[in-house]
mmCIF file of C-alpha atoms (C1' of nucleotides) in Angstrom:
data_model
loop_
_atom_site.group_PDB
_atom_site.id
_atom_site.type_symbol
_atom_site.label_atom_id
_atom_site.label_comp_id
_atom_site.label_asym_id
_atom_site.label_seq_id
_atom_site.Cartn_x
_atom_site.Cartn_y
_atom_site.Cartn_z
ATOM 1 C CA UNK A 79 241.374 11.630 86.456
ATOM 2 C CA UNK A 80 240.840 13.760 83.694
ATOM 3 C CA UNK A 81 242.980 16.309 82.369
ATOM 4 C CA UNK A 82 243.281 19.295 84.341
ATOM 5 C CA UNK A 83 245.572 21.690 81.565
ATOM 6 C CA UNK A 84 244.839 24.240 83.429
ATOM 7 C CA UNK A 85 247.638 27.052 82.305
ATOM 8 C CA UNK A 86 248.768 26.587 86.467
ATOM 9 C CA UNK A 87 249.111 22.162 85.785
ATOM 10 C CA UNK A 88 250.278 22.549 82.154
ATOM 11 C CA UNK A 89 253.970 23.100 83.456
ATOM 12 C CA UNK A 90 253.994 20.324 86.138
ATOM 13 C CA UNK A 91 255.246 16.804 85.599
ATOM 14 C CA UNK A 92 253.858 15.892 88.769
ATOM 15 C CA UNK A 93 250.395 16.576 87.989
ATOM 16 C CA UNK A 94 251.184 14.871 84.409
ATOM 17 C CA UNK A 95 252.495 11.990 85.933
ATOM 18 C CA UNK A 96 249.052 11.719 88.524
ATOM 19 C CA UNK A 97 247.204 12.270 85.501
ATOM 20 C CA UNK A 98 248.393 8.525 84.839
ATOM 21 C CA UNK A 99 248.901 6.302 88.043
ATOM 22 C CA UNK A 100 246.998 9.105 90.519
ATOM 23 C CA UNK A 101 243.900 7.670 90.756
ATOM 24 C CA UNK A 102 242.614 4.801 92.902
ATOM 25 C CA UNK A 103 244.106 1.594 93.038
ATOM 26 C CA UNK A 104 246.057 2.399 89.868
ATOM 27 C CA UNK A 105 249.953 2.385 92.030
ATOM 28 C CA UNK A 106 248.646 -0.769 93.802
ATOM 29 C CA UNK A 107 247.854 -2.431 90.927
ATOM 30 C CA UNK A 108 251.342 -1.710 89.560
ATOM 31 C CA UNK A 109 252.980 -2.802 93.230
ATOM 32 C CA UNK A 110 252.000 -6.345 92.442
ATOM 33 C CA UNK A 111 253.019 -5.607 88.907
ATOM 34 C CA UNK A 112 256.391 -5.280 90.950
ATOM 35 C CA UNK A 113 255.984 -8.187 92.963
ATOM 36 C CA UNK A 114 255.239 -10.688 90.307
ATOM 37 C CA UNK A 115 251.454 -10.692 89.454
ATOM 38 C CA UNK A 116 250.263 -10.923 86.419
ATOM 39 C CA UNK A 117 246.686 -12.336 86.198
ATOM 40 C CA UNK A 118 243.405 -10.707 86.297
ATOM 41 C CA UNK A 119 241.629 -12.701 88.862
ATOM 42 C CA UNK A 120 245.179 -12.642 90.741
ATOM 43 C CA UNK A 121 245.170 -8.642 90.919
ATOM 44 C CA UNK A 122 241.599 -8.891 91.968
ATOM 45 C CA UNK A 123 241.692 -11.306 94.708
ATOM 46 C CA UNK A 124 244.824 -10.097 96.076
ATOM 47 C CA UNK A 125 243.771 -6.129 95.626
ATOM 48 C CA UNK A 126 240.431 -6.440 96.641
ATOM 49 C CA UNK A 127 239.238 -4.780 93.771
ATOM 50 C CA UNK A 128 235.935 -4.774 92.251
ATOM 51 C CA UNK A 129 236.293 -6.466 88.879
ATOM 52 C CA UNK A 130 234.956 -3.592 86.690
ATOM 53 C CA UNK A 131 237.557 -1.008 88.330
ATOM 54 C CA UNK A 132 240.127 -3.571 87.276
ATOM 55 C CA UNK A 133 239.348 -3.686 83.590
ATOM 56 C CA UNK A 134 239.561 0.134 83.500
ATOM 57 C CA UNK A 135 242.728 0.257 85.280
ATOM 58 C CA UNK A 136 244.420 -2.023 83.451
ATOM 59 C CA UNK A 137 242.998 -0.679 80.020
ATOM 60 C CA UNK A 138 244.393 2.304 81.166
ATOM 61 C CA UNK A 139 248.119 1.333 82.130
ATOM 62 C CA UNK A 140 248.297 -0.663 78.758
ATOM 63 C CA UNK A 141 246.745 2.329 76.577
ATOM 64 C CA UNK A 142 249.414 4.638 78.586
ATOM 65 C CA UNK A 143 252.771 1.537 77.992
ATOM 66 C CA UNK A 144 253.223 1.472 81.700
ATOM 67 C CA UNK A 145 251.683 -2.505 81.475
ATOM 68 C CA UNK A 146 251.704 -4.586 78.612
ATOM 69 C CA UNK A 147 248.748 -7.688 77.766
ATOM 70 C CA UNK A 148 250.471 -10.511 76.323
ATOM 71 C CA UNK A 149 247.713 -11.455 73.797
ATOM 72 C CA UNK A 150 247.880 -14.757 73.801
ATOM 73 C CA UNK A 151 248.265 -15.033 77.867
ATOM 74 C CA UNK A 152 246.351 -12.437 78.547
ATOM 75 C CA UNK A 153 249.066 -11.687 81.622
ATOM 76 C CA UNK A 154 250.107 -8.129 81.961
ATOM 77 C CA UNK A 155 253.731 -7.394 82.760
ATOM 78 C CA UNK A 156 255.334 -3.979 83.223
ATOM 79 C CA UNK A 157 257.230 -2.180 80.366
ATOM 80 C CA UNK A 158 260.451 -0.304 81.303
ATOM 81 C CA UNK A 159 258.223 2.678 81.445
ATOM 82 C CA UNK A 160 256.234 0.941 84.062
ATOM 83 C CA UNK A 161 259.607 -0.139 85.811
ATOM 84 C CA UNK A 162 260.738 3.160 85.942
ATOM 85 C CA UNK A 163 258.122 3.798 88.835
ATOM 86 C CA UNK A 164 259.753 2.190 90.894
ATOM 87 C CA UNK A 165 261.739 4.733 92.679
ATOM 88 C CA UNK A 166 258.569 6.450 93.041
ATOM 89 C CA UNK A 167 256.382 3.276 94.866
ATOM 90 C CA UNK A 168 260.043 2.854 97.197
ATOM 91 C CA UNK A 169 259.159 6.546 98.058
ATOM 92 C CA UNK A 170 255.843 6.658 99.059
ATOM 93 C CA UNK A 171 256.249 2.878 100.358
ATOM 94 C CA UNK A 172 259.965 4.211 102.837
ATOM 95 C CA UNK A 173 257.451 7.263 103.959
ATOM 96 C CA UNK A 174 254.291 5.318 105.262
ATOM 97 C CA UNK A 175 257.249 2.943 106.971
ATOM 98 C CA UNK A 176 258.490 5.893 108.522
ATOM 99 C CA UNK A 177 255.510 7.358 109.836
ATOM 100 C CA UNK A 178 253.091 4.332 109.984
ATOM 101 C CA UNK A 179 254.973 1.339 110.753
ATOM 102 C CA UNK A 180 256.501 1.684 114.547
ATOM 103 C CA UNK A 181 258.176 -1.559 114.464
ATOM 104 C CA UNK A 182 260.398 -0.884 111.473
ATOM 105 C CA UNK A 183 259.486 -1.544 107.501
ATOM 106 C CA UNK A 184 257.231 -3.981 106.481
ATOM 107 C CA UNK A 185 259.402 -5.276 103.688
ATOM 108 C CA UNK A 186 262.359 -5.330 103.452
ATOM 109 C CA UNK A 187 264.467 -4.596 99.925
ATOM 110 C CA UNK A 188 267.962 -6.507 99.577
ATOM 111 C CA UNK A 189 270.512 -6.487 96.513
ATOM 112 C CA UNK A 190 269.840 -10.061 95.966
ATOM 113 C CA UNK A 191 273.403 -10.529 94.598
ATOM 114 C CA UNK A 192 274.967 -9.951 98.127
ATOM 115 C CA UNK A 193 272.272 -9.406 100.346
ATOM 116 C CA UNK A 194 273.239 -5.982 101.294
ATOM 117 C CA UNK A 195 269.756 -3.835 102.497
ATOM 118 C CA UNK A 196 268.736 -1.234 99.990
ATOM 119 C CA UNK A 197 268.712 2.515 101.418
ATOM 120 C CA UNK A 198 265.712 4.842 100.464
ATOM 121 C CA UNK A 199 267.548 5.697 97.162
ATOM 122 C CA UNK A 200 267.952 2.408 95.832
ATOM 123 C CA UNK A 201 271.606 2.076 96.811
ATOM 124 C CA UNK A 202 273.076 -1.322 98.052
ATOM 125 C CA UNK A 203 274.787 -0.930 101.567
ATOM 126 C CA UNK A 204 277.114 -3.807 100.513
ATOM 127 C CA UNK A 205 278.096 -2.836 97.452
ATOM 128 C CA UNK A 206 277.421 0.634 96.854
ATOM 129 C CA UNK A 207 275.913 0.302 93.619
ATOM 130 C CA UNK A 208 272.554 1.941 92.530
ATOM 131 C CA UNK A 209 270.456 -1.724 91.737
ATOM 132 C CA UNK A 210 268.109 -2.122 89.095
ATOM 133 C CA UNK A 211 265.060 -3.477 89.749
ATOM 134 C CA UNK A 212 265.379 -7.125 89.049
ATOM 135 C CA UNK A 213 267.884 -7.189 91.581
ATOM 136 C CA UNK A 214 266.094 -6.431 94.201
ATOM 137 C CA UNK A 215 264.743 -9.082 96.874
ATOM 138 C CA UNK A 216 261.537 -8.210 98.645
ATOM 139 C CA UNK A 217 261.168 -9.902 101.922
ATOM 140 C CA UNK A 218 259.006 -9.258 105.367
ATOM 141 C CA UNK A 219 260.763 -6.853 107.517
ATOM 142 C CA UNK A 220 260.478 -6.272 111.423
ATOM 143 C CA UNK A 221 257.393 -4.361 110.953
ATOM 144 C CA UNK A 222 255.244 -7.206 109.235
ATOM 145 C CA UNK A 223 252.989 -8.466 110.420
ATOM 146 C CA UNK A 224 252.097 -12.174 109.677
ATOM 147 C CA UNK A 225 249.244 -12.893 111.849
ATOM 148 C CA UNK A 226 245.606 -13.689 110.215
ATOM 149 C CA UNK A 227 244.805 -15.888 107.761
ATOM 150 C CA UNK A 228 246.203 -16.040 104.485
ATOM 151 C CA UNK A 229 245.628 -19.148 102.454
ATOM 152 C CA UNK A 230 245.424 -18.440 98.697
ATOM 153 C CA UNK A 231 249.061 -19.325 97.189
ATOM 154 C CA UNK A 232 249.197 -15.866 95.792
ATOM 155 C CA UNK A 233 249.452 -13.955 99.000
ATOM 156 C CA UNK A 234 251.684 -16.257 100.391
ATOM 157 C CA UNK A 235 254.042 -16.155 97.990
ATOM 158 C CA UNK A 236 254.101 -12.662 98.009
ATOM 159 C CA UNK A 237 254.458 -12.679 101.770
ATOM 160 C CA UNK A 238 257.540 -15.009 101.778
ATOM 161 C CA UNK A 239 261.673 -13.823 100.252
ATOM 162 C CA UNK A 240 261.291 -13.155 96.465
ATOM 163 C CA UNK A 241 262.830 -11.206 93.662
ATOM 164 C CA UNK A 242 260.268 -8.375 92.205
ATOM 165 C CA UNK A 243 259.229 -8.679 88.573
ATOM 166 C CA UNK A 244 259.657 -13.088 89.059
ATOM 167 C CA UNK A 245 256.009 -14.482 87.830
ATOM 168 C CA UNK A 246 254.031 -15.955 90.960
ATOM 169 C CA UNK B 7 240.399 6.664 100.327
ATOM 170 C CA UNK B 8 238.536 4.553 102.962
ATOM 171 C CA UNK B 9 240.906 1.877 104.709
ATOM 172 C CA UNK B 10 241.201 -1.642 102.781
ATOM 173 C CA UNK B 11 242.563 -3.022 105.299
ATOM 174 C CA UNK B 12 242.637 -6.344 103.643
ATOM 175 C CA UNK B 13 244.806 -8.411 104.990
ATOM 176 C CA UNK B 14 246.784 -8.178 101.619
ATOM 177 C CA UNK B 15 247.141 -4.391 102.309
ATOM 178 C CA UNK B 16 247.673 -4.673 105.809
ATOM 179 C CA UNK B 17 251.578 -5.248 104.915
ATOM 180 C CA UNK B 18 251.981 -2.598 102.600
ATOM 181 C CA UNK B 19 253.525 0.383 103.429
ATOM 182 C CA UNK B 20 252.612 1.738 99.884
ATOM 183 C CA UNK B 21 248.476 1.409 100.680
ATOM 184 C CA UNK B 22 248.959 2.922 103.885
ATOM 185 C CA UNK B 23 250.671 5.859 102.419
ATOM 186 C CA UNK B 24 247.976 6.398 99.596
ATOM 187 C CA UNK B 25 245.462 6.804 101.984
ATOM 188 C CA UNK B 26 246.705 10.132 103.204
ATOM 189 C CA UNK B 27 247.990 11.617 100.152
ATOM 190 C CA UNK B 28 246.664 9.023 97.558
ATOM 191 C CA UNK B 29 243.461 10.588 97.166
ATOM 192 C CA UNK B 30 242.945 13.209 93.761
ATOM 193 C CA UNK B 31 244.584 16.928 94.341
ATOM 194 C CA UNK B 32 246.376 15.759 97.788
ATOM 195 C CA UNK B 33 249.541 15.238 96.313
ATOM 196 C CA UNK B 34 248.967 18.858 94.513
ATOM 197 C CA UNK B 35 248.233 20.909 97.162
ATOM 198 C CA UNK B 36 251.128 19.194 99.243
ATOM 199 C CA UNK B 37 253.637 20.328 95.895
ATOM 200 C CA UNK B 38 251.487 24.057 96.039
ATOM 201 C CA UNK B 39 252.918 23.658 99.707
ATOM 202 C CA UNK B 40 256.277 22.732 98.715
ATOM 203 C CA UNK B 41 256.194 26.498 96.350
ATOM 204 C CA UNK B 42 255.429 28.154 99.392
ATOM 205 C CA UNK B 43 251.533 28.468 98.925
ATOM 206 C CA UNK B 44 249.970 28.691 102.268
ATOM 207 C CA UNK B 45 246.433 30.701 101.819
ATOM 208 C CA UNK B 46 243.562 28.342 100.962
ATOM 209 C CA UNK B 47 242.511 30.811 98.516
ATOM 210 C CA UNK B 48 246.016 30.716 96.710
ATOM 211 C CA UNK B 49 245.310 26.726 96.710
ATOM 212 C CA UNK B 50 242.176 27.099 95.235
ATOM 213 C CA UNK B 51 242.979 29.295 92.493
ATOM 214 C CA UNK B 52 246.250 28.017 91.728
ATOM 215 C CA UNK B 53 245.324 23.975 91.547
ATOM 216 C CA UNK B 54 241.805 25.164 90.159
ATOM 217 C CA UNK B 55 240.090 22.429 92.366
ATOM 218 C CA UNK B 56 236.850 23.326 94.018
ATOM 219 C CA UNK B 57 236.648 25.207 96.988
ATOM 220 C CA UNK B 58 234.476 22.399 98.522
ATOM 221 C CA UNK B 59 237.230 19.271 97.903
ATOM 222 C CA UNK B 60 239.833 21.813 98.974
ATOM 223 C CA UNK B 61 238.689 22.177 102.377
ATOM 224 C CA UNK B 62 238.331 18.793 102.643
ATOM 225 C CA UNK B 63 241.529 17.983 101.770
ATOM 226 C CA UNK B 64 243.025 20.769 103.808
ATOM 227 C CA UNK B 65 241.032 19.320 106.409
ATOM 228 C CA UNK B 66 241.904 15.448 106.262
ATOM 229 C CA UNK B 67 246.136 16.551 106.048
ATOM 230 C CA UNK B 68 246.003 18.619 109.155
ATOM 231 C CA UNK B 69 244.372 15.407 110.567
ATOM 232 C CA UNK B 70 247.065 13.463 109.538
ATOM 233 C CA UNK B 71 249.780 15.796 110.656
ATOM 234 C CA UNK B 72 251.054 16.444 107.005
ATOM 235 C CA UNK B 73 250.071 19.941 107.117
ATOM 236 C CA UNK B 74 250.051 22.648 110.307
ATOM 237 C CA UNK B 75 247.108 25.348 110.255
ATOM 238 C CA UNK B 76 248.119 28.529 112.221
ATOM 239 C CA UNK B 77 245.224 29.095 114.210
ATOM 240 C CA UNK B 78 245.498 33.234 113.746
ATOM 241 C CA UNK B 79 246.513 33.345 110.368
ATOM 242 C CA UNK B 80 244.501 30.402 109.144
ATOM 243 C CA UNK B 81 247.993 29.521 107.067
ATOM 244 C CA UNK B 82 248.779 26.078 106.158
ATOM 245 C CA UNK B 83 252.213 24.711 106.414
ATOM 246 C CA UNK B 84 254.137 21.624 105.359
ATOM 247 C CA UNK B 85 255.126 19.487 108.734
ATOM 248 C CA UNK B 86 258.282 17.845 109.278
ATOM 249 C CA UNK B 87 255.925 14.594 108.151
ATOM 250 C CA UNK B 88 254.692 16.847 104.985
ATOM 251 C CA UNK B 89 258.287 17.630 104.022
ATOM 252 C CA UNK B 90 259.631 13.792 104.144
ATOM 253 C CA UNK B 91 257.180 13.382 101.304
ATOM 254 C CA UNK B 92 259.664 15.127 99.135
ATOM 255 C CA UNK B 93 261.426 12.529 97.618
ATOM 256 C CA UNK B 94 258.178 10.260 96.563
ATOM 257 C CA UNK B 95 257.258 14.006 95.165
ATOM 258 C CA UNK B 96 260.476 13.860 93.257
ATOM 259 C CA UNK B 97 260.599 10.905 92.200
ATOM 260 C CA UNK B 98 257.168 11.021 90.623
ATOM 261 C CA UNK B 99 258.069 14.875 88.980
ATOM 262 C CA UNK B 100 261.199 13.031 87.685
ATOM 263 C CA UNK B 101 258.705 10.634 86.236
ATOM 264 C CA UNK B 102 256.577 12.714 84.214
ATOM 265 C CA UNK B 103 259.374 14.115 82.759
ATOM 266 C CA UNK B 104 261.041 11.581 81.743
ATOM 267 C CA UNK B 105 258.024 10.313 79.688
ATOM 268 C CA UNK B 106 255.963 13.223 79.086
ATOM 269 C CA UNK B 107 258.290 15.754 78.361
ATOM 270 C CA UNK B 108 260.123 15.739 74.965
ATOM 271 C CA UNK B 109 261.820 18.631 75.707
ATOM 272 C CA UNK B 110 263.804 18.399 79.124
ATOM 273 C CA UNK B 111 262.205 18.573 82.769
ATOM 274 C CA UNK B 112 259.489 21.222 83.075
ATOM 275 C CA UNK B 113 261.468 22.243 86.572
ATOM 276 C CA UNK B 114 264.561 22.355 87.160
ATOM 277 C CA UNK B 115 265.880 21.931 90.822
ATOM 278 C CA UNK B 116 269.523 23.376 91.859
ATOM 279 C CA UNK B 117 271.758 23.345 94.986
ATOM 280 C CA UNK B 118 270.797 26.947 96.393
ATOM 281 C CA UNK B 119 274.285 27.535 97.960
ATOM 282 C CA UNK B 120 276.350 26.268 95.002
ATOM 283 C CA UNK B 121 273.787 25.896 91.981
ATOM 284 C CA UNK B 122 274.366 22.238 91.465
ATOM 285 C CA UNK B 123 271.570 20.397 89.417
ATOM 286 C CA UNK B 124 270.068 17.887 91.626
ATOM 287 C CA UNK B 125 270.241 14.545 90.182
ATOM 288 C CA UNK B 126 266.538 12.358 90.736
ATOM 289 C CA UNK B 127 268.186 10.667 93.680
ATOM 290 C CA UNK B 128 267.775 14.424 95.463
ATOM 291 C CA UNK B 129 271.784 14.826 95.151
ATOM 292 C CA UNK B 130 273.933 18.000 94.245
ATOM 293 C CA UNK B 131 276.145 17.314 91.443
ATOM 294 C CA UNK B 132 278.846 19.689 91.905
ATOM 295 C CA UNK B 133 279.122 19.277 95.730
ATOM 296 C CA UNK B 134 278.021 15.609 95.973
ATOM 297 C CA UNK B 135 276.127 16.310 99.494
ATOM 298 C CA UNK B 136 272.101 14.970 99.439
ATOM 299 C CA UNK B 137 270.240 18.491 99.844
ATOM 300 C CA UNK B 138 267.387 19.314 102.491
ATOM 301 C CA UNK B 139 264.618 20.487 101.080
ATOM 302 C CA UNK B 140 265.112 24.917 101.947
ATOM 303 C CA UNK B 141 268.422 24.629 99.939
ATOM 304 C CA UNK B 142 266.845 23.454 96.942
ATOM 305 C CA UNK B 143 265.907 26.247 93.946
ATOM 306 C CA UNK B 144 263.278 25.282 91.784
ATOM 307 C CA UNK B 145 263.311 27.243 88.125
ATOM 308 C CA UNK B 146 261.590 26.807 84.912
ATOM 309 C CA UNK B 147 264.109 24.054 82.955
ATOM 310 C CA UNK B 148 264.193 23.332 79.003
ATOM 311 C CA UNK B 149 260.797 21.651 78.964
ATOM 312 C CA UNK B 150 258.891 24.698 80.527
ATOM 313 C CA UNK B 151 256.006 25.998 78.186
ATOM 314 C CA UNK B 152 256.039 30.068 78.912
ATOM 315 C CA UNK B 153 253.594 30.662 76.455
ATOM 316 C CA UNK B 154 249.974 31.941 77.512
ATOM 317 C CA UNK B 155 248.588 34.350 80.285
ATOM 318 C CA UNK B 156 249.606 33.938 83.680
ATOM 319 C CA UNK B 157 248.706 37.231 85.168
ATOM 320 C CA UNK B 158 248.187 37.000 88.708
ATOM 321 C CA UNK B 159 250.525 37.331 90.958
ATOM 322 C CA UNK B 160 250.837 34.006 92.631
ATOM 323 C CA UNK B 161 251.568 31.998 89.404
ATOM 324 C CA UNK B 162 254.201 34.065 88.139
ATOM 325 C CA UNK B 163 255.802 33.861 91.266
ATOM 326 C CA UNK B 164 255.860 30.311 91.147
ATOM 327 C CA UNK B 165 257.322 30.073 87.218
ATOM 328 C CA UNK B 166 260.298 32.434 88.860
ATOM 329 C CA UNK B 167 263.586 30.632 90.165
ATOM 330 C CA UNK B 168 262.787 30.681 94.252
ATOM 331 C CA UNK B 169 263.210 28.459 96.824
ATOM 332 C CA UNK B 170 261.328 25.890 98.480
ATOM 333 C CA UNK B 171 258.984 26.356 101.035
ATOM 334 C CA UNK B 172 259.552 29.858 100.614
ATOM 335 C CA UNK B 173 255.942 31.913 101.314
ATOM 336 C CA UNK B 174 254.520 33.293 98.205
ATOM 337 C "C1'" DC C 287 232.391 -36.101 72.893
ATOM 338 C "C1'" DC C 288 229.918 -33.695 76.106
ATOM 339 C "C1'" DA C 289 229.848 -31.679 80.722
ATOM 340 C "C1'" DT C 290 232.247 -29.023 84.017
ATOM 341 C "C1'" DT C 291 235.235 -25.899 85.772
ATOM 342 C "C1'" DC C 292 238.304 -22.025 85.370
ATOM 343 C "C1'" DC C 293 239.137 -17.593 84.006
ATOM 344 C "C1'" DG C 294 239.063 -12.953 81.769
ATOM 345 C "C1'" DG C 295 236.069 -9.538 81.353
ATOM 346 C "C1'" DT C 296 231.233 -7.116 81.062
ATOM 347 C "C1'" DT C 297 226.735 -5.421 82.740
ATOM 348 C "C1'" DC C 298 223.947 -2.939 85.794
ATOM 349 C "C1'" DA C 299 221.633 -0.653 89.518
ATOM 350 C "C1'" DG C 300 222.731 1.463 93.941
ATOM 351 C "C1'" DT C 301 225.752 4.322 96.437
ATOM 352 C "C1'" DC C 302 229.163 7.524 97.275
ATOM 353 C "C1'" DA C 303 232.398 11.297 96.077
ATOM 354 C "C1'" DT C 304 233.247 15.349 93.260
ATOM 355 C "C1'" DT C 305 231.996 19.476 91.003
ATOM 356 C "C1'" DG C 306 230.810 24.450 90.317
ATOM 357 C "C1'" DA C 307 228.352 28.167 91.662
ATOM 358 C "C1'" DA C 308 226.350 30.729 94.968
ATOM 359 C "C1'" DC C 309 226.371 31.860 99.612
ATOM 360 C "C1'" DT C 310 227.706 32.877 104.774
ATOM 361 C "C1'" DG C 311 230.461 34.858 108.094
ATOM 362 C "C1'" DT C 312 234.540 37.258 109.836
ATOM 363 C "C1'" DC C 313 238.088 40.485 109.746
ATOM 364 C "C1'" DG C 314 240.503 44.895 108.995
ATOM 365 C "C1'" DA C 315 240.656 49.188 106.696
ATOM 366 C "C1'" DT C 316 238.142 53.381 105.101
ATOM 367 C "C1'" DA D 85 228.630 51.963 109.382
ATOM 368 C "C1'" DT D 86 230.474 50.149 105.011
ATOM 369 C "C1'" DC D 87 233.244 48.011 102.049
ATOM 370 C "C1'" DG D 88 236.298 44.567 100.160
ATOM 371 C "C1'" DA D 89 239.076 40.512 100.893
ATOM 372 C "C1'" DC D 90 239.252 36.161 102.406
ATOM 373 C "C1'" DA D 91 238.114 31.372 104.684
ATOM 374 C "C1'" DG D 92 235.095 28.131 104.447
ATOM 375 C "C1'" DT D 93 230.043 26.065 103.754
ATOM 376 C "C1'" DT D 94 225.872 24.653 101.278
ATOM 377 C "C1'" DC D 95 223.503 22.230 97.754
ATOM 378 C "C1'" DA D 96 221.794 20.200 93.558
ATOM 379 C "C1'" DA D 97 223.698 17.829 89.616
ATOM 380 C "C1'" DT D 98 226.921 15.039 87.695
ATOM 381 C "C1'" DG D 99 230.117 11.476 87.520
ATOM 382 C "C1'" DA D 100 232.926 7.591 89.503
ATOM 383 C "C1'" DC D 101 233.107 3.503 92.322
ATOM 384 C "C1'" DT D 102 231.155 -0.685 94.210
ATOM 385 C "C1'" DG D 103 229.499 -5.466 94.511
ATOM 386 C "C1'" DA D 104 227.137 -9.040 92.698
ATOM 387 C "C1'" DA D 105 225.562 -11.440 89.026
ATOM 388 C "C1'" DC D 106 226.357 -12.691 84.480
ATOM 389 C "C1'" DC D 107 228.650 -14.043 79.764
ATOM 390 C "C1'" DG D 108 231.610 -16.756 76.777
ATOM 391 C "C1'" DG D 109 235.772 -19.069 75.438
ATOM 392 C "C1'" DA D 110 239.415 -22.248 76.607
ATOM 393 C "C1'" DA D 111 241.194 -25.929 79.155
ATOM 394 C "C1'" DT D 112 239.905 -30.308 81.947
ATOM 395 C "C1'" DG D 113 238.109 -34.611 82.768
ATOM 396 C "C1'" DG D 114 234.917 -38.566 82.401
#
DNA sequence: CCATTCCGGTTCAGTCATTGAACTGTCGAT
DNA sequence: ATCGACAGTTCAATGACTGAACCGGAATGG
């Protein structure tokens, strides 16, 4: 994305932050970060990404600590400073439900724990508690919709009741 | 952005939001909108983008309903839709500066009727209440770099405590 | 053992988007 | 009429993205 300094950007953690996960693909990539992928070929053939975008992406998460490569797995898993965009992917994820998704959200978030729902700022309606992220169950909502095909066991894992962060 | 529309992405809230404001500068000019800029030329000079991808941009949100152009005045203004991005906005501010500013948050963003801080969750600490968007105050905080020229009058305006959505 | 498959990642040419600078056209004030 | 201010366009050059083929090492299996 390349560094915009201007003297207008210099003083705006927003455009700081886009300098890191504002480009293509780069927040979708870290979504199934959230939802448990961790392979190369897995981001690729659930993304639909071209292979050589991939590589970048990735080099450029783990260069910037949001993912980290497990050398000897070559699996890349989030780092707490890759966790802590979370409440920014429930966000932009509550506002295309809201305006894009007539039947109601697409998925779901639940305080695993007690299975209250999880309000647009991460609160459990059960329990009251802010929950951190490995609490949190992802599961279809009303607005999902599970027609098509979908074969590979990646997507359907990811399209079935599952705590974030837990390896496909 | 171009629609995936994969039948991965076809569930995901989170794609279908980045392809309205997922694209480079959209998310900028929507915060310039948030300051109160309205005038493309304000845009222009403020986010430094070219005047070309501007107008494009311009163009796609008032598509999308995120932005309102008044006809006679050819001003652009944050929708209803535009302003319920203000929390992924946030959230991603609240981001940077947790990781990219050593200092404190570049912005700071107060209750206007009782000068609470607003915590990242968008609530007023001293009267507890989650604050619309026209009573919040956005100032320079502890991680704001004053140094350098800033001359014209639309920048300075912006490093000055004011509300949002206030015209420049 | 050797062959095969799987998998992470690279290479490369074609295409598409972005950039910056110059330009057009419209409006209101002088 | 003329000028300046402003919204938006045009265009060539550059850079990023894409898709498909390819490479090489590590497991798998006969």
């Amino acid at each position: 994305m390349s560094l915009p300094s201007t003297y207008a950007d210099r003083n705006c953690s927003l455009a700081r932050a886009l300098e890191i996960v504002g480009e293509r693909w780069t927040l979708l990539i870290v979504r199934d970060a959230f939802y448990g992928v961790r392979r190369f070929g897995d981001f690729a053939t659930q993304l639909g990404i071209p292979r050589a975008s991939l590589a970048t992406r990735l080099k450029a998460l783990v260069e910037e600590g949001v993912l980290a490569r497990d050398e000897s797995t070559a699996e890349y898993r989030l780092t707490d400073k890759g966790i802590a965009l979370w409440p920014a992917i429930r966000a932009l994820m509550a506002w295309g439900d809201e305006f894009y998704s007539a039947k109601g959200v697409k998925r779901a978030l639940r305080h695993a724990e007690d299975g209250g729902l999880i309000d647009d700022r991460g609160r459990c309606a059960e329990c009251g508690l802010l929950i951190p992220v490995t609490e949190i169950q992802i599961a279809p909502g009303p607005g999902f919709d599970a027609t098509g095909p979908a074969k590979d066991p990646v997507s359907t894992a990811m399209n079935v009741p599952r705590r974030l962060l837990e390896p496909i």
